[in-house]
Amino acid sequence: MPDGFFDAPVSVGAGVAAAAGIAVSLRGAHRELDDRTAPLAGLSAAFIFAAQMINFPVAAGTSGHLMGGALAAILVGPYAGVLCISVVLLVQMLFADGGVTAYGINVTLMALTGVLVGYGVFRLVMRLWPPGAPRRAGLGAASFLGALASVPASALVFVALFAIGGTADLPLGAVLGAMLGVHVLIGIGEGVITALTVGAVAAVRPDLVYGLRGQAAPLQIRTPETAEA
Amino acid sequence: MKTGNRRFLLVFLLIALAVAGVLSHYASGDPDGLTKVAEDKGFAAQEKEHALADSPLSDYAVEGVENERLSGGLAGVIGVGLTALAGGGLFWAVRRRGGRTPADAPAGR
């Protein structure tokens, strides 16, 4: 999101929220990451930077791209996920993409909201998935639904912030309807990309996927190497 | 078969580089959801020029590289590299030292 959409109080307020969220995430990520998973977290951020360049068509004359909060959180953990998106947003500034004074708002929408809702729905679906049903399908469904939900959720927070301190006086109901409509469509793309990416990583390295930790029956590929440990 | 750590990370990095360096050329040029709503609802004019609009990487193109495909691809590769370095450095610094938790130790390496 560019600069100019929000007044100073909302920009500063979101900046404070973003700073607090990043500070909490720095502590949380310490528990989530170790020697094995820290490099994956760095590359997940790089992958999300790349994926955000890919705008896909969602309706006539409209496109969308990955936000990545749900994807990052499922792969490397919610705290590290917040940091992933915050790093991506920072690097994007060098490309004159995503405002400078809007950084706090972008972190609030895409990192904090995206991760909270995306990972929250992911966990919920994982918990509700029947124990007897295929684990792999459960991981895919949870990833898809978490990512799908995260996009309109961010759009909703955008409109809420716009109601508080948007720089244009607009009929909020119409803005809300338009934002939710298009972002549900973008959310479907977000869900597909997230489920495919999580599925691909889980297929080769299930041990690295944060969202699979603590599973009663972890999705694990048995080899002599893992069996003897 | 289990993929080793280095091999897995290398493949993941190569995929990110390919997406940013090659696939990005085929991305839709239509406005994204927010931009479209801003245009339709009449707040697009509120957008301010980016403070770093003069950046040599502005708008995902490398200044001085004329070929559009090359310029965009190079910008994507640079972005992936910068993000990997910044993210990798940050996560390596905040990680838990001394390796594994008991829970995930068996699946390690």
GROMACS .gro file of C-alpha atoms in nm:
model
  338
    1MET     CA    1   0.000   0.000   0.000
    2PRO     CA    2   0.136   0.342  -0.094
    3ASP     CA    3   0.173   0.651   0.121
    4GLY     CA    4  -0.110   0.901   0.138
    5PHE     CA    5  -0.416   0.688   0.215
    6PHE     CA    6  -0.408   0.749   0.592
    7ASP     CA    7  -0.371   1.052   0.815
    8ALA     CA    8  -0.082   1.095   1.056
    9PRO     CA    9  -0.252   0.966   1.375
   10VAL     CA   10  -0.352   0.635   1.215
   11SER     CA   11  -0.010   0.599   1.048
   12VAL     CA   12   0.165   0.661   1.379
   13GLY     CA   13  -0.076   0.439   1.571
   14ALA     CA   14  -0.026   0.155   1.326
   15GLY     CA   15   0.348   0.219   1.346
   16VAL     CA   16   0.336   0.170   1.722
   17ALA     CA   17   0.130  -0.148   1.683
   18ALA     CA   18   0.376  -0.275   1.421
   19ALA     CA   19   0.677  -0.198   1.642
   20ALA     CA   20   0.516  -0.380   1.935
   21GLY     CA   21   0.425  -0.675   1.716
   22ILE     CA   22   0.778  -0.697   1.577
   23ALA     CA   23   0.930  -0.672   1.926
   24VAL     CA   24   0.709  -0.955   2.055
   25SER     CA   25   0.787  -1.156   1.742
   26LEU     CA   26   1.162  -1.118   1.790
   27ARG     CA   27   1.125  -1.288   2.128
   28GLY     CA   28   0.882  -1.549   1.998
   29ALA     CA   29   1.093  -1.633   1.695
   30HIS     CA   30   1.380  -1.718   1.929
   31ARG     CA   31   1.172  -2.012   2.055
   32GLU     CA   32   1.054  -2.113   1.709
   33LEU     CA   33   1.382  -2.116   1.520
   34ASP     CA   34   1.692  -2.327   1.559
   35ASP     CA   35   1.999  -2.406   1.349
   36ARG     CA   36   1.790  -2.612   1.109
   37THR     CA   37   1.487  -2.389   1.066
   38ALA     CA   38   1.647  -2.041   1.071
   39PRO     CA   39   1.779  -2.074   0.712
   40LEU     CA   40   1.434  -2.193   0.598
   41ALA     CA   41   1.283  -1.881   0.754
   42GLY     CA   42   1.523  -1.657   0.562
   43LEU     CA   43   1.446  -1.835   0.238
   44SER     CA   44   1.073  -1.828   0.309
   45ALA     CA   45   1.096  -1.450   0.323
   46ALA     CA   46   1.287  -1.452  -0.008
   47PHE     CA   47   1.027  -1.682  -0.163
   48ILE     CA   48   0.745  -1.456  -0.046
   49PHE     CA   49   0.923  -1.153  -0.194
   50ALA     CA   50   0.936  -1.342  -0.524
   51ALA     CA   51   0.576  -1.462  -0.504
   52GLN     CA   52   0.449  -1.110  -0.430
   53MET     CA   53   0.581  -1.006  -0.772
   54ILE     CA   54   0.340  -1.246  -0.940
   55ASN     CA   55   0.010  -1.069  -0.990
   56PHE     CA   56  -0.257  -1.313  -1.102
   57PRO     CA   57  -0.584  -1.207  -1.265
   58VAL     CA   58  -0.889  -1.233  -1.038
   59ALA     CA   59  -1.157  -1.044  -1.227
   60ALA     CA   60  -1.188  -0.821  -1.533
   61GLY     CA   61  -0.910  -0.566  -1.512
   62THR     CA   62  -0.811  -0.662  -1.157
   63SER     CA   63  -0.525  -0.867  -1.024
   64GLY     CA   64  -0.402  -0.989  -0.688
   65HIS     CA   65  -0.084  -1.126  -0.543
   66LEU     CA   66   0.021  -1.334  -0.246
   67MET     CA   67   0.045  -1.159   0.090
   68GLY     CA   68   0.221  -1.454   0.250
   69GLY     CA   69   0.138  -1.418   0.620
   70ALA     CA   70  -0.035  -1.754   0.646
   71LEU     CA   71   0.230  -1.925   0.435
   72ALA     CA   72   0.517  -1.791   0.644
   73ALA     CA   73   0.346  -1.876   0.972
   74ILE     CA   74   0.265  -2.235   0.868
   75LEU     CA   75   0.618  -2.295   0.740
   76VAL     CA   76   0.828  -2.133   1.013
   77GLY     CA   77   0.592  -2.032   1.295
   78PRO     CA   78   0.369  -1.731   1.361
   79TYR     CA   79   0.634  -1.512   1.527
   80ALA     CA   80   0.896  -1.582   1.263
   81GLY     CA   81   0.617  -1.539   1.008
   82VAL     CA   82   0.550  -1.183   1.124
   83LEU     CA   83   0.920  -1.110   1.087
   84CYS     CA   84   0.930  -1.268   0.738
   85ILE     CA   85   0.659  -1.037   0.607
   86SER     CA   86   0.808  -0.734   0.786
   87VAL     CA   87   1.145  -0.800   0.617
   88VAL     CA   88   0.977  -0.842   0.276
   89LEU     CA   89   0.793  -0.511   0.321
   90LEU     CA   90   1.119  -0.340   0.417
   91VAL     CA   91   1.305  -0.468   0.111
   92GLN     CA   92   1.014  -0.369  -0.114
   93MET     CA   93   1.072  -0.006  -0.020
   94LEU     CA   94   1.395  -0.013  -0.223
   95PHE     CA   95   1.172  -0.092  -0.520
   96ALA     CA   96   0.949   0.207  -0.439
   97ASP     CA   97   0.674  -0.042  -0.357
   98GLY     CA   98   0.479   0.001  -0.033
   99GLY     CA   99   0.491   0.337   0.135
  100VAL     CA  100   0.743   0.456   0.392
  101THR     CA  101   0.501   0.625   0.632
  102ALA     CA  102   0.260   0.342   0.546
  103TYR     CA  103   0.509   0.079   0.669
  104GLY     CA  104   0.336   0.046   1.005
  105ILE     CA  105  -0.002   0.004   0.836
  106ASN     CA  106   0.137  -0.250   0.591
  107VAL     CA  107   0.294  -0.451   0.877
  108THR     CA  108  -0.033  -0.430   1.071
  109LEU     CA  109  -0.240  -0.549   0.773
  110MET     CA  110  -0.018  -0.804   0.606
  111ALA     CA  111   0.212  -0.930   0.883
  112LEU     CA  112   0.007  -0.901   1.204
  113THR     CA  113  -0.346  -0.952   1.068
  114GLY     CA  114  -0.233  -1.194   0.798
  115VAL     CA  115  -0.046  -1.415   1.044
  116LEU     CA  116  -0.300  -1.395   1.328
  117VAL     CA  117  -0.599  -1.485   1.113
  118GLY     CA  118  -0.414  -1.711   0.870
  119TYR     CA  119  -0.240  -1.916   1.135
  120GLY     CA  120  -0.541  -1.909   1.369
  121VAL     CA  121  -0.772  -2.058   1.106
  122PHE     CA  122  -0.499  -2.304   1.004
  123ARG     CA  123  -0.469  -2.434   1.363
  124LEU     CA  124  -0.846  -2.452   1.400
  125VAL     CA  125  -0.889  -2.662   1.086
  126MET     CA  126  -0.598  -2.887   1.187
  127ARG     CA  127  -0.762  -2.946   1.524
  128LEU     CA  128  -1.105  -3.015   1.373
  129TRP     CA  129  -0.970  -3.246   1.103
  130PRO     CA  130  -1.093  -3.600   1.177
  131PRO     CA  131  -0.811  -3.817   1.314
  132GLY     CA  132  -0.891  -4.093   1.067
  133ALA     CA  133  -0.888  -3.871   0.759
  134PRO     CA  134  -0.572  -3.838   0.547
  135ARG     CA  135  -0.319  -3.609   0.719
  136ARG     CA  136  -0.192  -3.468   0.394
  137ALA     CA  137  -0.540  -3.355   0.290
  138GLY     CA  138  -0.583  -3.199   0.635
  139LEU     CA  139  -0.264  -3.000   0.595
  140GLY     CA  140  -0.374  -2.884   0.251
  141ALA     CA  141  -0.725  -2.789   0.364
  142ALA     CA  142  -0.598  -2.606   0.671
  143SER     CA  143  -0.337  -2.418   0.467
  144PHE     CA  144  -0.589  -2.324   0.200
  145LEU     CA  145  -0.857  -2.205   0.442
  146GLY     CA  146  -0.615  -2.018   0.669
  147ALA     CA  147  -0.462  -1.832   0.375
  148LEU     CA  148  -0.805  -1.770   0.218
  149ALA     CA  149  -0.940  -1.617   0.540
  150SER     CA  150  -0.635  -1.398   0.598
  151VAL     CA  151  -0.685  -1.184   0.286
  152PRO     CA  152  -1.041  -1.052   0.342
  153ALA     CA  153  -0.948  -1.017   0.711
  154SER     CA  154  -0.668  -0.778   0.614
  155ALA     CA  155  -0.907  -0.595   0.380
  156LEU     CA  156  -1.151  -0.561   0.671
  157VAL     CA  157  -0.881  -0.409   0.894
  158PHE     CA  158  -0.788  -0.175   0.609
  159VAL     CA  159  -1.144  -0.045   0.590
  160ALA     CA  160  -1.163  -0.014   0.970
  161LEU     CA  161  -0.846   0.197   0.971
  162PHE     CA  162  -0.980   0.395   0.676
  163ALA     CA  163  -1.294   0.469   0.877
  164ILE     CA  164  -1.076   0.607   1.157
  165GLY     CA  165  -0.825   0.804   0.957
  166GLY     CA  166  -0.860   0.767   0.581
  167THR     CA  167  -0.765   1.073   0.378
  168ALA     CA  168  -1.082   1.067   0.170
  169ASP     CA  169  -1.442   1.098   0.283
  170LEU     CA  170  -1.611   0.798   0.128
  171PRO     CA  171  -1.920   0.586   0.178
  172LEU     CA  172  -1.761   0.319   0.392
  173GLY     CA  173  -2.020   0.054   0.319
  174ALA     CA  174  -1.942   0.066  -0.051
  175VAL     CA  175  -1.568   0.060   0.013
  176LEU     CA  176  -1.610  -0.235   0.251
  177GLY     CA  177  -1.818  -0.429   0.000
  178ALA     CA  178  -1.575  -0.367  -0.284
  179MET     CA  179  -1.270  -0.448  -0.070
  180LEU     CA  180  -1.418  -0.771   0.070
  181GLY     CA  181  -1.548  -0.887  -0.268
  182VAL     CA  182  -1.222  -0.855  -0.455
  183HIS     CA  183  -1.014  -0.981  -0.162
  184VAL     CA  184  -1.216  -1.300  -0.124
  185LEU     CA  185  -1.121  -1.372  -0.486
  186ILE     CA  186  -0.757  -1.286  -0.418
  187GLY     CA  187  -0.781  -1.502  -0.105
  188ILE     CA  188  -0.862  -1.805  -0.321
  189GLY     CA  189  -0.535  -1.748  -0.507
  190GLU     CA  190  -0.359  -1.697  -0.175
  191GLY     CA  191  -0.505  -2.026  -0.052
  192VAL     CA  192  -0.401  -2.221  -0.362
  193ILE     CA  193  -0.043  -2.087  -0.359
  194THR     CA  194  -0.012  -2.145   0.017
  195ALA     CA  195  -0.150  -2.500   0.008
  196LEU     CA  196   0.072  -2.593  -0.288
  197THR     CA  197   0.385  -2.447  -0.129
  198VAL     CA  198   0.324  -2.598   0.215
  199GLY     CA  199   0.239  -2.930   0.049
  200ALA     CA  200   0.560  -2.926  -0.154
  201VAL     CA  201   0.777  -2.855   0.151
  202ALA     CA  202   0.590  -3.111   0.361
  203ALA     CA  203   0.639  -3.373   0.090
  204VAL     CA  204   1.018  -3.352   0.105
  205ARG     CA  205   1.090  -3.213   0.453
  206PRO     CA  206   0.790  -3.256   0.685
  207ASP     CA  207   1.024  -3.217   0.982
  208LEU     CA  208   1.083  -2.853   0.886
  209VAL     CA  209   0.717  -2.751   0.866
  210TYR     CA  210   0.625  -2.564   1.184
  211GLY     CA  211   0.253  -2.624   1.136
  212LEU     CA  212   0.310  -3.000   1.160
  213ARG     CA  213   0.488  -2.986   1.496
  214GLY     CA  214   0.317  -3.162   1.781
  215GLN     CA  215   0.098  -3.371   1.551
  216ALA     CA  216  -0.009  -3.703   1.699
  217ALA     CA  217   0.068  -3.871   1.370
  218PRO     CA  218   0.316  -3.645   1.198
  219LEU     CA  219   0.336  -3.652   0.825
  220GLN     CA  220   0.673  -3.820   0.803
  221ILE     CA  221   0.859  -4.000   0.535
  222ARG     CA  222   1.022  -4.311   0.679
  223THR     CA  223   1.375  -4.389   0.575
  224PRO     CA  224   1.638  -4.599   0.753
  225GLU     CA  225   1.793  -4.273   0.867
  226THR     CA  226   1.483  -4.149   1.049
  227ALA     CA  227   1.374  -4.492   1.167
  228GLU     CA  228   1.686  -4.559   1.369
  229ALA     CA  229   1.681  -4.226   1.550
  230MET     CA  230   1.371  -4.019   0.007
  231LYS     CA  231   1.462  -3.749   0.248
  232THR     CA  232   1.620  -3.442   0.105
  233GLY     CA  233   1.929  -3.311   0.281
  234ASN     CA  234   1.926  -2.967   0.434
  235ARG     CA  235   2.164  -2.799   0.193
  236ARG     CA  236   2.009  -2.951  -0.111
  237PHE     CA  237   1.660  -2.859   0.008
  238LEU     CA  238   1.758  -2.498   0.084
  239LEU     CA  239   1.938  -2.464  -0.249
  240VAL     CA  240   1.634  -2.587  -0.443
  241PHE     CA  241   1.407  -2.354  -0.245
  242LEU     CA  242   1.636  -2.058  -0.323
  243LEU     CA  243   1.653  -2.151  -0.692
  244ILE     CA  244   1.273  -2.166  -0.712
  245ALA     CA  245   1.246  -1.820  -0.552
  246LEU     CA  246   1.505  -1.684  -0.797
  247ALA     CA  247   1.321  -1.839  -1.092
  248VAL     CA  248   0.988  -1.696  -0.980
  249ALA     CA  249   1.130  -1.346  -0.930
  250GLY     CA  250   1.374  -1.355  -1.220
  251VAL     CA  251   1.171  -1.526  -1.493
  252LEU     CA  252   0.807  -1.589  -1.401
  253SER     CA  253   0.756  -1.229  -1.285
  254HIS     CA  254   0.772  -1.116  -1.648
  255TYR     CA  255   0.442  -1.294  -1.709
  256ALA     CA  256   0.262  -1.143  -1.410
  257SER     CA  257  -0.064  -0.958  -1.473
  258GLY     CA  258  -0.019  -0.588  -1.530
  259ASP     CA  259  -0.370  -0.507  -1.413
  260PRO     CA  260  -0.410  -0.301  -1.095
  261ASP     CA  261  -0.429  -0.513  -0.780
  262GLY     CA  262  -0.737  -0.536  -0.560
  263LEU     CA  263  -0.660  -0.234  -0.344
  264THR     CA  264  -0.550  -0.016  -0.637
  265LYS     CA  265  -0.864  -0.108  -0.830
  266VAL     CA  266  -1.093  -0.026  -0.538
  267ALA     CA  267  -0.903   0.300  -0.484
  268GLU     CA  268  -0.958   0.390  -0.849
  269ASP     CA  269  -1.324   0.289  -0.852
  270LYS     CA  270  -1.414   0.453  -0.522
  271GLY     CA  271  -1.213   0.765  -0.583
  272PHE     CA  272  -0.930   0.764  -0.332
  273ALA     CA  273  -0.649   0.669  -0.571
  274ALA     CA  274  -0.564   1.037  -0.606
  275GLN     CA  275  -0.464   1.043  -0.240
  276GLU     CA  276  -0.160   0.832  -0.321
  277LYS     CA  277   0.164   1.018  -0.270
  278GLU     CA  278   0.476   0.962  -0.475
  279HIS     CA  279   0.705   0.713  -0.308
  280ALA     CA  280   0.988   0.865  -0.105
  281LEU     CA  281   1.225   0.627  -0.281
  282ALA     CA  282   1.077   0.679  -0.629
  283ASP     CA  283   1.427   0.772  -0.749
  284SER     CA  284   1.570   0.443  -0.624
  285PRO     CA  285   1.778   0.265  -0.891
  286LEU     CA  286   1.542  -0.031  -0.839
  287SER     CA  287   1.222   0.172  -0.856
  288ASP     CA  288   0.917  -0.016  -0.988
  289TYR     CA  289   1.105  -0.346  -1.009
  290ALA     CA  290   1.337  -0.234  -1.287
  291VAL     CA  291   1.712  -0.181  -1.273
  292GLU     CA  292   1.811   0.168  -1.376
  293GLY     CA  293   2.020   0.170  -1.692
  294VAL     CA  294   1.914  -0.174  -1.813
  295GLU     CA  295   1.710  -0.106  -2.126
  296ASN     CA  296   1.576  -0.452  -2.199
  297GLU     CA  297   1.251  -0.475  -2.005
  298ARG     CA  298   1.261  -0.848  -1.943
  299LEU     CA  299   1.624  -0.836  -1.829
  300SER     CA  300   1.571  -0.530  -1.615
  301GLY     CA  301   1.267  -0.673  -1.437
  302GLY     CA  302   1.423  -1.015  -1.394
  303LEU     CA  303   1.743  -0.866  -1.255
  304ALA     CA  304   1.543  -0.652  -1.011
  305GLY     CA  305   1.360  -0.963  -0.894
  306VAL     CA  306   1.684  -1.157  -0.846
  307ILE     CA  307   1.835  -0.865  -0.652
  308GLY     CA  308   1.523  -0.846  -0.435
  309VAL     CA  309   1.530  -1.219  -0.358
  310GLY     CA  310   1.900  -1.194  -0.275
  311LEU     CA  311   1.851  -0.894  -0.046
  312THR     CA  312   1.553  -1.054   0.127
  313ALA     CA  313   1.740  -1.382   0.177
  314LEU     CA  314   2.039  -1.196   0.323
  315ALA     CA  315   1.833  -0.967   0.547
  316GLY     CA  316   1.594  -1.243   0.658
  317GLY     CA  317   1.865  -1.507   0.688
  318GLY     CA  318   2.084  -1.275   0.894
  319LEU     CA  319   1.797  -1.173   1.120
  320PHE     CA  320   1.674  -1.528   1.178
  321TRP     CA  321   2.024  -1.664   1.232
  322ALA     CA  322   2.076  -1.395   1.496
  323VAL     CA  323   1.749  -1.460   1.684
  324ARG     CA  324   1.751  -1.841   1.660
  325ARG     CA  325   1.770  -2.068   1.961
  326ARG     CA  326   2.132  -2.177   2.001
  327GLY     CA  327   2.248  -2.530   2.043
  328GLY     CA  328   2.031  -2.701   1.786
  329ARG     CA  329   1.723  -2.908   1.851
  330THR     CA  330   1.431  -2.952   2.077
  331PRO     CA  331   1.374  -3.310   2.193
  332ALA     CA  332   1.051  -3.316   1.993
  333ASP     CA  333   1.204  -3.261   1.655
  334ALA     CA  334   1.546  -3.412   1.716
  335PRO     CA  335   1.471  -3.753   1.563
  336ALA     CA  336   1.377  -3.604   1.230
  337GLY     CA  337   1.686  -3.385   1.215
  338ARG     CA  338   1.959  -3.344   0.958
   0.00000   0.00000   0.00000
